[in-house]
Amino acid sequence: MSNNNEAKVNLFGLETAKWLIILILLLVAIIGNYYYQETTLYLRMIAIVILFIISSWILLSTKQGKKILVFTRESKAEIKKVVWPTYQETFRITLIVIAVTTIMSLILWGLDNIVVRMVSFITGLRLF
């Protein structure tokens, strides 16, 4: 029982250390970019990309990172199961959406005109 608790504490400490390293690397990237403004943009970008890749690699080795990888794999499998509409179906639905949007905008424009005329009649203002 004691060994199990020690293993959990060690894993928790390792996870915490990984997150601290990730945080430090990202802070180094941000502060370094600000501190070395005189340096060429390309060199700063290369350094930032390298630090980001290292941080991502460490992130993917954490518990949460492994969950992200599993989620990504499952998402790809689900996307393959989806039946995507054909070009003709997509085109028809797009035309329907355009037609309904146009009709609704005309209806709203007409109702707006009616309300504006009623308000101008009631208040006695001549807006038109």
Tab-separated table of C-alpha atoms in Angstrom:
chain	number	residue	atom	x	y	z
A	1	MET	CA	0.000	0.000	0.000
A	2	SER	CA	2.797	2.386	0.857
A	3	ASN	CA	4.543	1.729	-2.462
A	4	ASN	CA	1.352	2.594	-4.330
A	5	ASN	CA	1.041	5.940	-2.533
A	6	GLU	CA	4.707	6.714	-3.154
A	7	ALA	CA	4.268	5.945	-6.858
A	8	LYS	CA	1.282	8.301	-7.037
A	9	VAL	CA	3.241	11.045	-5.288
A	10	ASN	CA	6.182	10.513	-7.657
A	11	LEU	CA	3.893	10.651	-10.704
A	12	PHE	CA	2.204	13.777	-9.378
A	13	GLY	CA	5.602	15.359	-8.814
A	14	LEU	CA	6.723	14.397	-12.308
A	15	GLU	CA	3.551	15.820	-13.858
A	16	THR	CA	3.984	19.037	-11.886
A	17	ALA	CA	7.609	19.286	-12.974
A	18	LYS	CA	6.608	18.819	-16.618
A	19	TRP	CA	4.003	21.594	-16.379
A	20	LEU	CA	6.533	23.885	-14.705
A	21	ILE	CA	9.053	23.203	-17.474
A	22	ILE	CA	6.405	23.956	-20.100
A	23	LEU	CA	5.513	27.206	-18.349
A	24	ILE	CA	9.173	28.207	-18.048
A	25	LEU	CA	9.859	27.447	-21.719
A	26	LEU	CA	6.892	29.511	-22.859
A	27	LEU	CA	7.874	32.381	-20.564
A	28	VAL	CA	11.431	32.216	-21.919
A	29	ALA	CA	10.005	32.464	-25.439
A	30	ILE	CA	7.891	35.506	-24.576
A	31	ILE	CA	10.510	37.315	-22.508
A	32	GLY	CA	13.296	36.404	-24.926
A	33	ASN	CA	11.318	37.776	-27.846
A	34	TYR	CA	10.851	41.051	-25.988
A	35	TYR	CA	14.430	41.220	-24.680
A	36	TYR	CA	16.082	40.490	-28.042
A	37	GLN	CA	14.054	42.922	-30.160
A	38	GLU	CA	17.217	44.084	-31.935
A	39	THR	CA	17.921	40.568	-33.158
A	40	THR	CA	16.700	39.518	-36.583
A	41	LEU	CA	13.051	38.501	-36.685
A	42	TYR	CA	13.934	35.198	-38.362
A	43	LEU	CA	16.247	34.148	-35.533
A	44	ARG	CA	13.655	35.067	-32.914
A	45	MET	CA	10.971	33.136	-34.793
A	46	ILE	CA	13.221	30.075	-35.081
A	47	ALA	CA	13.903	30.213	-31.337
A	48	ILE	CA	10.193	30.576	-30.555
A	49	VAL	CA	9.271	27.676	-32.836
A	50	ILE	CA	11.946	25.459	-31.268
A	51	LEU	CA	10.762	26.318	-27.747
A	52	PHE	CA	7.150	25.730	-28.795
A	53	ILE	CA	8.010	22.314	-30.273
A	54	ILE	CA	9.860	21.295	-27.111
A	55	SER	CA	6.941	22.514	-24.966
A	56	SER	CA	4.460	20.610	-27.135
A	57	TRP	CA	6.533	17.444	-26.916
A	58	ILE	CA	6.647	17.707	-23.122
A	59	LEU	CA	2.927	18.531	-23.045
A	60	LEU	CA	2.081	15.391	-25.013
A	61	SER	CA	3.991	13.287	-22.475
A	62	THR	CA	1.746	14.433	-19.600
A	63	LYS	CA	-1.513	12.736	-18.608
A	64	GLN	CA	-3.578	15.489	-20.187
A	65	GLY	CA	-1.434	15.362	-23.321
A	66	LYS	CA	-2.034	11.639	-23.672
A	67	LYS	CA	-5.767	12.267	-23.303
A	68	ILE	CA	-5.518	14.854	-26.079
A	69	LEU	CA	-3.828	12.302	-28.339
A	70	VAL	CA	-6.513	9.687	-27.625
A	71	PHE	CA	-9.248	12.262	-28.275
A	72	THR	CA	-7.607	13.252	-31.572
A	73	ARG	CA	-7.392	9.643	-32.739
A	74	GLU	CA	-11.020	8.993	-31.816
A	75	SER	CA	-12.091	12.188	-33.591
A	76	LYS	CA	-10.329	11.106	-36.773
A	77	ALA	CA	-12.085	7.743	-36.603
A	78	GLU	CA	-15.468	9.451	-36.159
A	79	ILE	CA	-14.821	11.812	-39.074
A	80	LYS	CA	-14.193	8.798	-41.300
A	81	LYS	CA	-17.601	7.403	-40.282
A	82	VAL	CA	-19.484	10.563	-41.316
A	83	VAL	CA	-21.419	10.413	-44.583
A	84	TRP	CA	-20.624	13.697	-46.297
A	85	PRO	CA	-23.182	15.235	-48.701
A	86	THR	CA	-22.543	15.188	-52.422
A	87	TYR	CA	-21.737	18.328	-54.397
A	88	GLN	CA	-25.290	18.474	-55.780
A	89	GLU	CA	-26.864	18.236	-52.303
A	90	THR	CA	-24.540	20.920	-50.978
A	91	PHE	CA	-25.315	23.207	-53.912
A	92	ARG	CA	-29.088	22.792	-53.499
A	93	ILE	CA	-28.983	23.440	-49.768
A	94	THR	CA	-26.830	26.528	-50.346
A	95	LEU	CA	-29.375	27.888	-52.829
A	96	ILE	CA	-32.192	27.236	-50.360
A	97	VAL	CA	-30.306	29.081	-47.613
A	98	ILE	CA	-29.670	32.046	-49.931
A	99	ALA	CA	-33.344	32.158	-50.966
A	100	VAL	CA	-34.665	31.955	-47.402
A	101	THR	CA	-32.188	34.609	-46.253
A	102	THR	CA	-33.257	36.942	-49.057
A	103	ILE	CA	-36.961	36.429	-48.340
A	104	MET	CA	-36.508	36.966	-44.602
A	105	SER	CA	-34.455	40.116	-45.156
A	106	LEU	CA	-37.180	41.532	-47.425
A	107	ILE	CA	-39.862	40.717	-44.846
A	108	LEU	CA	-37.847	42.362	-42.063
A	109	TRP	CA	-37.157	45.399	-44.253
A	110	GLY	CA	-40.880	45.748	-44.937
A	111	LEU	CA	-41.815	45.391	-41.271
A	112	ASP	CA	-39.152	47.935	-40.331
A	113	ASN	CA	-40.569	50.421	-42.836
A	114	ILE	CA	-44.070	49.913	-41.453
A	115	VAL	CA	-42.903	50.452	-37.864
A	116	VAL	CA	-40.900	53.566	-38.815
A	117	ARG	CA	-43.906	55.065	-40.633
A	118	MET	CA	-46.203	54.282	-37.689
A	119	VAL	CA	-43.811	55.869	-35.205
A	120	SER	CA	-43.350	58.937	-37.405
A	121	PHE	CA	-47.156	59.241	-37.759
A	122	ILE	CA	-47.716	58.910	-34.005
A	123	THR	CA	-44.942	61.335	-33.035
A	124	GLY	CA	-45.722	63.769	-35.823
A	125	LEU	CA	-42.174	63.703	-37.189
A	126	ARG	CA	-41.738	63.704	-40.937
A	127	LEU	CA	-39.034	61.163	-41.627
A	128	PHE	CA	-40.008	60.743	-45.262
